């Protein structure tokens, strides 16, 4: 799947090998890298959703959205966009205020 990032921090974390955002530990950085690698290997969204180790849960019944919880409890929202030729997953870092909505 192709990947897009709504958050500059997540984009840098995925693209820059030595980058670690302030407040992020080594384990949650590794969790995010695993999520990105699995998304890269997936052909369709169900490939990614079915990987239990990623802890991806549906987002309130919205078919094109899901949430992945990192080991620290930080939540990444995933938005899936599929077309006939390929799929894309959009990563967004949720803040506690966004999670409450």
PDB file of N, CA and C in Angstrom:
ATOM      1  N   UNK A   1       0.842  -1.178   0.000  1.00  0.00           N
ATOM      2  CA  UNK A   1       0.000   0.000   0.000  1.00  0.00           C
ATOM      3  C   UNK A   1       0.888   1.242   0.000  1.00  0.00           C
ATOM      4  N   UNK A   2       0.368   2.270  -0.600  1.00  0.00           N
ATOM      5  CA  UNK A   2       1.053   3.552  -0.526  1.00  0.00           C
ATOM      6  C   UNK A   2       0.765   4.162   0.841  1.00  0.00           C
ATOM      7  N   UNK A   3       1.648   5.064   1.282  1.00  0.00           N
ATOM      8  CA  UNK A   3       1.483   5.685   2.587  1.00  0.00           C
ATOM      9  C   UNK A   3       1.502   7.202   2.459  1.00  0.00           C
ATOM     10  N   UNK A   4       0.631   7.840   3.228  1.00  0.00           N
ATOM     11  CA  UNK A   4       0.591   9.300   3.319  1.00  0.00           C
ATOM     12  C   UNK A   4       0.572   9.644   4.807  1.00  0.00           C
ATOM     13  N   UNK A   5       1.050  10.836   5.117  1.00  0.00           N
ATOM     14  CA  UNK A   5       1.129  11.261   6.519  1.00  0.00           C
ATOM     15  C   UNK A   5       0.509  12.643   6.658  1.00  0.00           C
ATOM     16  N   UNK A   6      -0.484  12.766   7.541  1.00  0.00           N
ATOM     17  CA  UNK A   6      -1.097  14.066   7.793  1.00  0.00           C
ATOM     18  C   UNK A   6      -0.297  14.852   8.822  1.00  0.00           C
ATOM     19  N   UNK A   7       0.605  14.164   9.484  1.00  0.00           N
ATOM     20  CA  UNK A   7       1.388  14.765  10.556  1.00  0.00           C
ATOM     21  C   UNK A   7       2.865  14.766  10.148  1.00  0.00           C
ATOM     22  N   UNK A   8       3.496  15.917  10.214  1.00  0.00           N
ATOM     23  CA  UNK A   8       4.903  16.037   9.828  1.00  0.00           C
ATOM     24  C   UNK A   8       5.809  15.176  10.712  1.00  0.00           C
ATOM     25  N   UNK A   9       5.472  15.056  11.982  1.00  0.00           N
ATOM     26  CA  UNK A   9       6.264  14.224  12.888  1.00  0.00           C
ATOM     27  C   UNK A   9       6.258  12.773  12.429  1.00  0.00           C
ATOM     28  N   UNK A  10       5.088  12.256  12.058  1.00  0.00           N
ATOM     29  CA  UNK A  10       5.004  10.873  11.588  1.00  0.00           C
ATOM     30  C   UNK A  10       5.733  10.697  10.259  1.00  0.00           C
ATOM     31  N   UNK A  11       5.644  11.676   9.376  1.00  0.00           N
ATOM     32  CA  UNK A  11       6.349  11.593   8.105  1.00  0.00           C
ATOM     33  C   UNK A  11       7.850  11.506   8.331  1.00  0.00           C
ATOM     34  N   UNK A  12       8.359  12.371   9.203  1.00  0.00           N
ATOM     35  CA  UNK A  12       9.794  12.361   9.505  1.00  0.00           C
ATOM     36  C   UNK A  12      10.200  11.061  10.181  1.00  0.00           C
ATOM     37  N   UNK A  13       9.366  10.578  11.091  1.00  0.00           N
ATOM     38  CA  UNK A  13       9.665   9.334  11.792  1.00  0.00           C
ATOM     39  C   UNK A  13       9.749   8.159  10.817  1.00  0.00           C
ATOM     40  N   UNK A  14       8.893   8.164   9.806  1.00  0.00           N
ATOM     41  CA  UNK A  14       8.899   7.090   8.809  1.00  0.00           C
ATOM     42  C   UNK A  14      10.057   7.224   7.823  1.00  0.00           C
ATOM     43  N   UNK A  15      10.472   8.451   7.527  1.00  0.00           N
ATOM     44  CA  UNK A  15      11.444   8.678   6.460  1.00  0.00           C
ATOM     45  C   UNK A  15      12.885   8.868   6.930  1.00  0.00           C
ATOM     46  N   UNK A  16      13.073   9.361   8.141  1.00  0.00           N
ATOM     47  CA  UNK A  16      14.415   9.682   8.627  1.00  0.00           C
ATOM     48  C   UNK A  16      14.841   8.649   9.672  1.00  0.00           C
ATOM     49  N   UNK A  17      15.801   7.790   9.342  1.00  0.00           N
ATOM     50  CA  UNK A  17      16.170   6.688  10.237  1.00  0.00           C
ATOM     51  C   UNK A  17      16.572   7.103  11.650  1.00  0.00           C
ATOM     52  N   UNK A  18      17.259   8.200  11.837  1.00  0.00           N
ATOM     53  CA  UNK A  18      17.723   8.593  13.164  1.00  0.00           C
ATOM     54  C   UNK A  18      16.776   9.488  13.937  1.00  0.00           C
ATOM     55  N   UNK A  19      15.638   9.823  13.352  1.00  0.00           N
ATOM     56  CA  UNK A  19      14.717  10.775  13.989  1.00  0.00           C
ATOM     57  C   UNK A  19      13.891  10.093  15.068  1.00  0.00           C
ATOM     58  N   UNK A  20      13.812  10.726  16.238  1.00  0.00           N
ATOM     59  CA  UNK A  20      12.902  10.289  17.295  1.00  0.00           C
ATOM     60  C   UNK A  20      12.253  11.540  17.882  1.00  0.00           C
ATOM     61  N   UNK A  21      10.926  11.633  17.793  1.00  0.00           N
ATOM     62  CA  UNK A  21      10.238  12.818  18.314  1.00  0.00           C
ATOM     63  C   UNK A  21      10.420  12.958  19.826  1.00  0.00           C
ATOM     64  N   UNK A  22      10.364  14.183  20.296  1.00  0.00           N
ATOM     65  CA  UNK A  22      10.461  14.443  21.729  1.00  0.00           C
ATOM     66  C   UNK A  22       9.330  13.709  22.451  1.00  0.00           C
ATOM     67  N   UNK A  23       9.681  13.036  23.519  1.00  0.00           N
ATOM     68  CA  UNK A  23       8.681  12.321  24.313  1.00  0.00           C
ATOM     69  C   UNK A  23       8.395  10.905  23.846  1.00  0.00           C
ATOM     70  N   UNK A  24       8.972  10.485  22.743  1.00  0.00           N
ATOM     71  CA  UNK A  24       8.768   9.129  22.230  1.00  0.00           C
ATOM     72  C   UNK A  24       9.895   8.235  22.721  1.00  0.00           C
ATOM     73  N   UNK A  25       9.551   7.059  23.203  1.00  0.00           N
ATOM     74  CA  UNK A  25      10.541   6.084  23.619  1.00  0.00           C
ATOM     75  C   UNK A  25      10.960   5.186  22.464  1.00  0.00           C
ATOM     76  N   UNK A  26      11.998   4.406  22.706  1.00  0.00           N
ATOM     77  CA  UNK A  26      12.515   3.503  21.674  1.00  0.00           C
ATOM     78  C   UNK A  26      11.477   2.456  21.277  1.00  0.00           C
ATOM     79  N   UNK A  27      10.720   1.948  22.260  1.00  0.00           N
ATOM     80  CA  UNK A  27       9.750   0.899  21.942  1.00  0.00           C
ATOM     81  C   UNK A  27       8.607   1.418  21.072  1.00  0.00           C
ATOM     82  N   UNK A  28       8.058   2.595  21.413  1.00  0.00           N
ATOM     83  CA  UNK A  28       6.950   3.090  20.591  1.00  0.00           C
ATOM     84  C   UNK A  28       7.434   3.552  19.222  1.00  0.00           C
ATOM     85  N   UNK A  29       8.680   3.998  19.117  1.00  0.00           N
ATOM     86  CA  UNK A  29       9.254   4.313  17.806  1.00  0.00           C
ATOM     87  C   UNK A  29       9.345   3.040  16.973  1.00  0.00           C
ATOM     88  N   UNK A  30       9.791   1.952  17.586  1.00  0.00           N
ATOM     89  CA  UNK A  30       9.872   0.663  16.885  1.00  0.00           C
ATOM     90  C   UNK A  30       8.471   0.170  16.503  1.00  0.00           C
ATOM     91  N   UNK A  31       7.490   0.379  17.389  1.00  0.00           N
ATOM     92  CA  UNK A  31       6.104  -0.002  17.070  1.00  0.00           C
ATOM     93  C   UNK A  31       5.607   0.730  15.826  1.00  0.00           C
ATOM     94  N   UNK A  32       5.901   2.026  15.745  1.00  0.00           N
ATOM     95  CA  UNK A  32       5.459   2.800  14.592  1.00  0.00           C
ATOM     96  C   UNK A  32       6.170   2.329  13.322  1.00  0.00           C
ATOM     97  N   UNK A  33       7.479   2.067  13.412  1.00  0.00           N
ATOM     98  CA  UNK A  33       8.218   1.570  12.248  1.00  0.00           C
ATOM     99  C   UNK A  33       7.644   0.232  11.777  1.00  0.00           C
ATOM    100  N   UNK A  34       7.251  -0.637  12.698  1.00  0.00           N
ATOM    101  CA  UNK A  34       6.639  -1.916  12.330  1.00  0.00           C
ATOM    102  C   UNK A  34       5.322  -1.678  11.593  1.00  0.00           C
ATOM    103  N   UNK A  35       4.518  -0.739  12.090  1.00  0.00           N
ATOM    104  CA  UNK A  35       3.245  -0.405  11.452  1.00  0.00           C
ATOM    105  C   UNK A  35       3.466   0.075  10.016  1.00  0.00           C
ATOM    106  N   UNK A  36       4.448   0.944   9.816  1.00  0.00           N
ATOM    107  CA  UNK A  36       4.756   1.474   8.484  1.00  0.00           C
ATOM    108  C   UNK A  36       5.275   0.363   7.575  1.00  0.00           C
ATOM    109  N   UNK A  37       6.145  -0.488   8.088  1.00  0.00           N
ATOM    110  CA  UNK A  37       6.679  -1.592   7.277  1.00  0.00           C
ATOM    111  C   UNK A  37       5.575  -2.550   6.856  1.00  0.00           C
ATOM    112  N   UNK A  38       4.670  -2.846   7.757  1.00  0.00           N
ATOM    113  CA  UNK A  38       3.557  -3.739   7.432  1.00  0.00           C
ATOM    114  C   UNK A  38       2.636  -3.094   6.401  1.00  0.00           C
ATOM    115  N   UNK A  39       2.431  -1.788   6.513  1.00  0.00           N
ATOM    116  CA  UNK A  39       1.612  -1.078   5.521  1.00  0.00           C
ATOM    117  C   UNK A  39       2.280  -1.125   4.154  1.00  0.00           C
ATOM    118  N   UNK A  40       3.582  -0.995   4.136  1.00  0.00           N
ATOM    119  CA  UNK A  40       4.327  -1.051   2.874  1.00  0.00           C
ATOM    120  C   UNK A  40       4.176  -2.426   2.223  1.00  0.00           C
ATOM    121  N   UNK A  41       4.140  -3.484   3.034  1.00  0.00           N
ATOM    122  CA  UNK A  41       4.046  -4.853   2.519  1.00  0.00           C
ATOM    123  C   UNK A  41       2.617  -5.257   2.152  1.00  0.00           C
ATOM    124  N   UNK A  42       1.631  -4.564   2.709  1.00  0.00           N
ATOM    125  CA  UNK A  42       0.232  -4.939   2.478  1.00  0.00           C
ATOM    126  C   UNK A  42      -0.210  -4.563   1.054  1.00  0.00           C
ATOM    127  N   UNK A  43      -1.078  -5.388   0.489  1.00  0.00           N
ATOM    128  CA  UNK A  43      -1.656  -5.082  -0.829  1.00  0.00           C
ATOM    129  C   UNK A  43      -2.980  -4.334  -0.684  1.00  0.00           C
ATOM    130  N   UNK A  44      -3.772  -4.734   0.310  1.00  0.00           N
ATOM    131  CA  UNK A  44      -5.067  -4.097   0.562  1.00  0.00           C
ATOM    132  C   UNK A  44      -5.199  -3.859   2.060  1.00  0.00           C
ATOM    133  N   UNK A  45      -6.170  -3.046   2.446  1.00  0.00           N
ATOM    134  CA  UNK A  45      -6.321  -2.684   3.852  1.00  0.00           C
ATOM    135  C   UNK A  45      -6.569  -3.885   4.758  1.00  0.00           C
ATOM    136  N   UNK A  46      -7.248  -4.908   4.269  1.00  0.00           N
ATOM    137  CA  UNK A  46      -7.512  -6.069   5.131  1.00  0.00           C
ATOM    138  C   UNK A  46      -6.231  -6.816   5.480  1.00  0.00           C
ATOM    139  N   UNK A  47      -5.224  -6.773   4.609  1.00  0.00           N
ATOM    140  CA  UNK A  47      -3.929  -7.368   4.947  1.00  0.00           C
ATOM    141  C   UNK A  47      -3.380  -6.714   6.210  1.00  0.00           C
ATOM    142  N   UNK A  48      -3.471  -5.415   6.278  1.00  0.00           N
ATOM    143  CA  UNK A  48      -2.959  -4.665   7.422  1.00  0.00           C
ATOM    144  C   UNK A  48      -3.844  -4.860   8.654  1.00  0.00           C
ATOM    145  N   UNK A  49      -5.134  -4.777   8.478  1.00  0.00           N
ATOM    146  CA  UNK A  49      -6.075  -4.917   9.599  1.00  0.00           C
ATOM    147  C   UNK A  49      -5.986  -6.286  10.266  1.00  0.00           C
ATOM    148  N   UNK A  50      -5.635  -7.324   9.519  1.00  0.00           N
ATOM    149  CA  UNK A  50      -5.600  -8.683  10.050  1.00  0.00           C
ATOM    150  C   UNK A  50      -4.307  -9.037  10.780  1.00  0.00           C
ATOM    151  N   UNK A  51      -3.343  -8.145  10.820  1.00  0.00           N
ATOM    152  CA  UNK A  51      -2.093  -8.399  11.537  1.00  0.00           C
ATOM    153  C   UNK A  51      -2.295  -8.068  13.004  1.00  0.00           C
ATOM    154  N   UNK A  52      -2.533  -9.092  13.814  1.00  0.00           N
ATOM    155  CA  UNK A  52      -2.892  -8.899  15.221  1.00  0.00           C
ATOM    156  C   UNK A  52      -1.834  -8.154  16.025  1.00  0.00           C
ATOM    157  N   UNK A  53      -0.581  -8.339  15.685  1.00  0.00           N
ATOM    158  CA  UNK A  53       0.499  -7.707  16.424  1.00  0.00           C
ATOM    159  C   UNK A  53       0.419  -6.174  16.353  1.00  0.00           C
ATOM    160  N   UNK A  54      -0.260  -5.643  15.344  1.00  0.00           N
ATOM    161  CA  UNK A  54      -0.364  -4.192  15.175  1.00  0.00           C
ATOM    162  C   UNK A  54      -1.457  -3.566  16.039  1.00  0.00           C
ATOM    163  N   UNK A  55      -2.313  -4.383  16.608  1.00  0.00           N
ATOM    164  CA  UNK A  55      -3.411  -3.905  17.475  1.00  0.00           C
ATOM    165  C   UNK A  55      -4.258  -2.832  16.786  1.00  0.00           C
ATOM    166  N   UNK A  56      -4.716  -3.138  15.582  1.00  0.00           N
ATOM    167  CA  UNK A  56      -5.571  -2.223  14.825  1.00  0.00           C
ATOM    168  C   UNK A  56      -7.021  -2.555  15.122  1.00  0.00           C
ATOM    169  N   UNK A  57      -7.775  -1.541  15.494  1.00  0.00           N
ATOM    170  CA  UNK A  57      -9.195  -1.693  15.815  1.00  0.00           C
ATOM    171  C   UNK A  57     -10.019  -0.791  14.905  1.00  0.00           C
ATOM    172  N   UNK A  58     -11.224  -1.220  14.535  1.00  0.00           N
ATOM    173  CA  UNK A  58     -12.111  -0.355  13.743  1.00  0.00           C
ATOM    174  C   UNK A  58     -12.392   0.940  14.507  1.00  0.00           C
ATOM    175  N   UNK A  59     -12.619   2.008  13.771  1.00  0.00           N
ATOM    176  CA  UNK A  59     -12.886   3.321  14.376  1.00  0.00           C
ATOM    177  C   UNK A  59     -14.379   3.621  14.338  1.00  0.00           C
ATOM    178  N   UNK A  60     -15.081   3.263  15.404  1.00  0.00           N
ATOM    179  CA  UNK A  60     -16.501   3.580  15.578  1.00  0.00           C
ATOM    180  C   UNK A  60     -17.372   3.220  14.373  1.00  0.00           C
ATOM    181  N   UNK A  61     -17.107   2.086  13.769  1.00  0.00           N
ATOM    182  CA  UNK A  61     -17.961   1.619  12.685  1.00  0.00           C
ATOM    183  C   UNK A  61     -17.763   2.303  11.348  1.00  0.00           C
ATOM    184  N   UNK A  62     -16.797   3.186  11.241  1.00  0.00           N
ATOM    185  CA  UNK A  62     -16.519   3.836   9.960  1.00  0.00           C
ATOM    186  C   UNK A  62     -15.669   2.872   9.131  1.00  0.00           C
ATOM    187  N   UNK A  63     -16.159   2.424   7.976  1.00  0.00           N
ATOM    188  CA  UNK A  63     -15.476   1.373   7.226  1.00  0.00           C
ATOM    189  C   UNK A  63     -14.085   1.741   6.718  1.00  0.00           C
ATOM    190  N   UNK A  64     -13.819   2.980   6.447  1.00  0.00           N
ATOM    191  CA  UNK A  64     -12.522   3.377   5.904  1.00  0.00           C
ATOM    192  C   UNK A  64     -11.531   3.846   6.935  1.00  0.00           C
ATOM    193  N   UNK A  65     -11.868   3.695   8.227  1.00  0.00           N
ATOM    194  CA  UNK A  65     -10.993   4.192   9.286  1.00  0.00           C
ATOM    195  C   UNK A  65     -10.732   3.108  10.320  1.00  0.00           C
ATOM    196  N   UNK A  66      -9.547   3.221  10.953  1.00  0.00           N
ATOM    197  CA  UNK A  66      -9.176   2.320  12.034  1.00  0.00           C
ATOM    198  C   UNK A  66      -8.167   3.055  12.909  1.00  0.00           C
ATOM    199  N   UNK A  67      -7.854   2.450  14.056  1.00  0.00           N
ATOM    200  CA  UNK A  67      -6.872   3.040  14.963  1.00  0.00           C
ATOM    201  C   UNK A  67      -5.886   1.971  15.399  1.00  0.00           C
ATOM    202  N   UNK A  68      -4.621   2.356  15.435  1.00  0.00           N
ATOM    203  CA  UNK A  68      -3.557   1.480  15.925  1.00  0.00           C
ATOM    204  C   UNK A  68      -3.012   2.110  17.197  1.00  0.00           C
ATOM    205  N   UNK A  69      -2.938   1.329  18.259  1.00  0.00           N
ATOM    206  CA  UNK A  69      -2.433   1.820  19.525  1.00  0.00           C
ATOM    207  C   UNK A  69      -1.001   1.325  19.716  1.00  0.00           C
ATOM    208  N   UNK A  70      -0.071   2.258  19.929  1.00  0.00           N
ATOM    209  CA  UNK A  70       1.320   1.903  20.157  1.00  0.00           C
ATOM    210  C   UNK A  70       1.492   1.450  21.604  1.00  0.00           C
ATOM    211  N   UNK A  71       2.639   0.892  21.938  1.00  0.00           N
ATOM    212  CA  UNK A  71       2.878   0.344  23.275  1.00  0.00           C
ATOM    213  C   UNK A  71       2.721   1.398  24.379  1.00  0.00           C
ATOM    214  N   UNK A  72       2.952   2.647  24.068  1.00  0.00           N
ATOM    215  CA  UNK A  72       2.852   3.724  25.053  1.00  0.00           C
ATOM    216  C   UNK A  72       1.409   4.167  25.283  1.00  0.00           C
ATOM    217  N   UNK A  73       0.501   3.699  24.419  1.00  0.00           N
ATOM    218  CA  UNK A  73      -0.881   4.165  24.481  1.00  0.00           C
ATOM    219  C   UNK A  73      -1.173   5.245  23.464  1.00  0.00           C
ATOM    220  N   UNK A  74      -0.141   5.751  22.805  1.00  0.00           N
ATOM    221  CA  UNK A  74      -0.320   6.754  21.752  1.00  0.00           C
ATOM    222  C   UNK A  74      -1.117   6.120  20.611  1.00  0.00           C
ATOM    223  N   UNK A  75      -2.041   6.882  20.026  1.00  0.00           N
ATOM    224  CA  UNK A  75      -2.942   6.326  19.010  1.00  0.00           C
ATOM    225  C   UNK A  75      -2.670   6.951  17.644  1.00  0.00           C
ATOM    226  N   UNK A  76      -2.579   6.074  16.643  1.00  0.00           N
ATOM    227  CA  UNK A  76      -2.408   6.491  15.255  1.00  0.00           C
ATOM    228  C   UNK A  76      -3.701   6.164  14.525  1.00  0.00           C
ATOM    229  N   UNK A  77      -4.331   7.184  13.923  1.00  0.00           N
ATOM    230  CA  UNK A  77      -5.530   6.924  13.127  1.00  0.00           C
ATOM    231  C   UNK A  77      -5.109   6.564  11.714  1.00  0.00           C
ATOM    232  N   UNK A  78      -5.756   5.533  11.181  1.00  0.00           N
ATOM    233  CA  UNK A  78      -5.481   5.057   9.831  1.00  0.00           C
ATOM    234  C   UNK A  78      -6.721   5.284   8.984  1.00  0.00           C
ATOM    235  N   UNK A  79      -6.552   5.943   7.859  1.00  0.00           N
ATOM    236  CA  UNK A  79      -7.639   6.137   6.906  1.00  0.00           C
ATOM    237  C   UNK A  79      -7.245   5.400   5.640  1.00  0.00           C
ATOM    238  N   UNK A  80      -8.121   4.495   5.199  1.00  0.00           N
ATOM    239  CA  UNK A  80      -7.835   3.679   4.025  1.00  0.00           C
ATOM    240  C   UNK A  80      -8.567   4.227   2.811  1.00  0.00           C
ATOM    241  N   UNK A  81      -7.818   4.406   1.734  1.00  0.00           N
ATOM    242  CA  UNK A  81      -8.389   4.846   0.467  1.00  0.00           C
ATOM    243  C   UNK A  81      -8.031   3.782  -0.562  1.00  0.00           C
ATOM    244  N   UNK A  82      -9.025   3.169  -1.142  1.00  0.00           N
ATOM    245  CA  UNK A  82      -8.784   2.117  -2.124  1.00  0.00           C
ATOM    246  C   UNK A  82      -9.335   2.509  -3.482  1.00  0.00           C
ATOM    247  N   UNK A  83      -8.588   2.151  -4.510  1.00  0.00           N
ATOM    248  CA  UNK A  83      -9.059   2.321  -5.889  1.00  0.00           C
ATOM    249  C   UNK A  83      -8.872   0.977  -6.584  1.00  0.00           C
ATOM    250  N   UNK A  84      -9.226   0.912  -7.845  1.00  0.00           N
ATOM    251  CA  UNK A  84      -9.087  -0.340  -8.586  1.00  0.00           C
ATOM    252  C   UNK A  84      -7.633  -0.789  -8.703  1.00  0.00           C
ATOM    253  N   UNK A  85      -6.712   0.156  -8.778  1.00  0.00           N
ATOM    254  CA  UNK A  85      -5.321  -0.206  -9.029  1.00  0.00           C
ATOM    255  C   UNK A  85      -4.456  -0.322  -7.774  1.00  0.00           C
ATOM    256  N   UNK A  86      -4.818   0.346  -6.688  1.00  0.00           N
ATOM    257  CA  UNK A  86      -3.981   0.290  -5.489  1.00  0.00           C
ATOM    258  C   UNK A  86      -4.728   0.819  -4.261  1.00  0.00           C
ATOM    259  N   UNK A  87      -4.096   0.619  -3.113  1.00  0.00           N
ATOM    260  CA  UNK A  87      -4.646   1.140  -1.870  1.00  0.00           C
ATOM    261  C   UNK A  87      -3.661   2.098  -1.233  1.00  0.00           C
ATOM    262  N   UNK A  88      -4.180   2.995  -0.435  1.00  0.00           N
ATOM    263  CA  UNK A  88      -3.370   3.967   0.290  1.00  0.00           C
ATOM    264  C   UNK A  88      -3.841   3.990   1.733  1.00  0.00           C
ATOM    265  N   UNK A  89      -2.896   4.111   2.647  1.00  0.00           N
ATOM    266  CA  UNK A  89      -3.242   4.307   4.047  1.00  0.00           C
ATOM    267  C   UNK A  89      -2.673   5.662   4.471  1.00  0.00           C
ATOM    268  N   UNK A  90      -3.505   6.436   5.158  1.00  0.00           N
ATOM    269  CA  UNK A  90      -3.116   7.760   5.641  1.00  0.00           C
ATOM    270  C   UNK A  90      -2.939   7.661   7.148  1.00  0.00           C
ATOM    271  N   UNK A  91      -1.767   8.065   7.639  1.00  0.00           N
ATOM    272  CA  UNK A  91      -1.447   8.022   9.059  1.00  0.00           C
ATOM    273  C   UNK A  91      -1.665   9.402   9.678  1.00  0.00           C
ATOM    274  N   UNK A  92      -2.307   9.414  10.843  1.00  0.00           N
ATOM    275  CA  UNK A  92      -2.503  10.673  11.571  1.00  0.00           C
ATOM    276  C   UNK A  92      -2.327  10.399  13.056  1.00  0.00           C
ATOM    277  N   UNK A  93      -1.507  11.202  13.717  1.00  0.00           N
ATOM    278  CA  UNK A  93      -1.282  11.077  15.147  1.00  0.00           C
ATOM    279  C   UNK A  93      -2.423  11.761  15.873  1.00  0.00           C
ATOM    280  N   UNK A  94      -3.141  11.011  16.703  1.00  0.00           N
ATOM    281  CA  UNK A  94      -4.254  11.602  17.447  1.00  0.00           C
ATOM    282  C   UNK A  94      -3.760  12.152  18.777  1.00  0.00           C
ATOM    283  N   UNK A  95      -4.244  13.325  19.096  1.00  0.00           N
ATOM    284  CA  UNK A  95      -3.988  13.913  20.398  1.00  0.00           C
ATOM    285  C   UNK A  95      -5.101  13.477  21.341  1.00  0.00           C
ATOM    286  N   UNK A  96      -4.905  13.580  22.645  1.00  0.00           N
ATOM    287  CA  UNK A  96      -5.983  13.189  23.560  1.00  0.00           C
ATOM    288  C   UNK A  96      -7.308  13.932  23.290  1.00  0.00           C
ATOM    289  N   UNK A  97      -7.232  15.193  22.850  1.00  0.00           N
ATOM    290  CA  UNK A  97      -8.441  15.942  22.543  1.00  0.00           C
ATOM    291  C   UNK A  97      -9.150  15.347  21.336  1.00  0.00           C
ATOM    292  N   UNK A  98      -8.401  14.902  20.324  1.00  0.00           N
ATOM    293  CA  UNK A  98      -8.993  14.318  19.134  1.00  0.00           C
ATOM    294  C   UNK A  98      -9.617  12.957  19.449  1.00  0.00           C
ATOM    295  N   UNK A  99      -8.989  12.197  20.355  1.00  0.00           N
ATOM    296  CA  UNK A  99      -9.500  10.881  20.711  1.00  0.00           C
ATOM    297  C   UNK A  99     -10.841  10.977  21.429  1.00  0.00           C
ATOM    298  N   UNK A 100     -11.049  12.047  22.167  1.00  0.00           N
ATOM    299  CA  UNK A 100     -12.263  12.203  22.946  1.00  0.00           C
ATOM    300  C   UNK A 100     -13.484  12.460  22.071  1.00  0.00           C
ATOM    301  N   UNK A 101     -13.286  12.948  20.854  1.00  0.00           N
ATOM    302  CA  UNK A 101     -14.407  13.295  19.971  1.00  0.00           C
ATOM    303  C   UNK A 101     -15.136  12.081  19.467  1.00  0.00           C
TER     304      UNK A 101
END
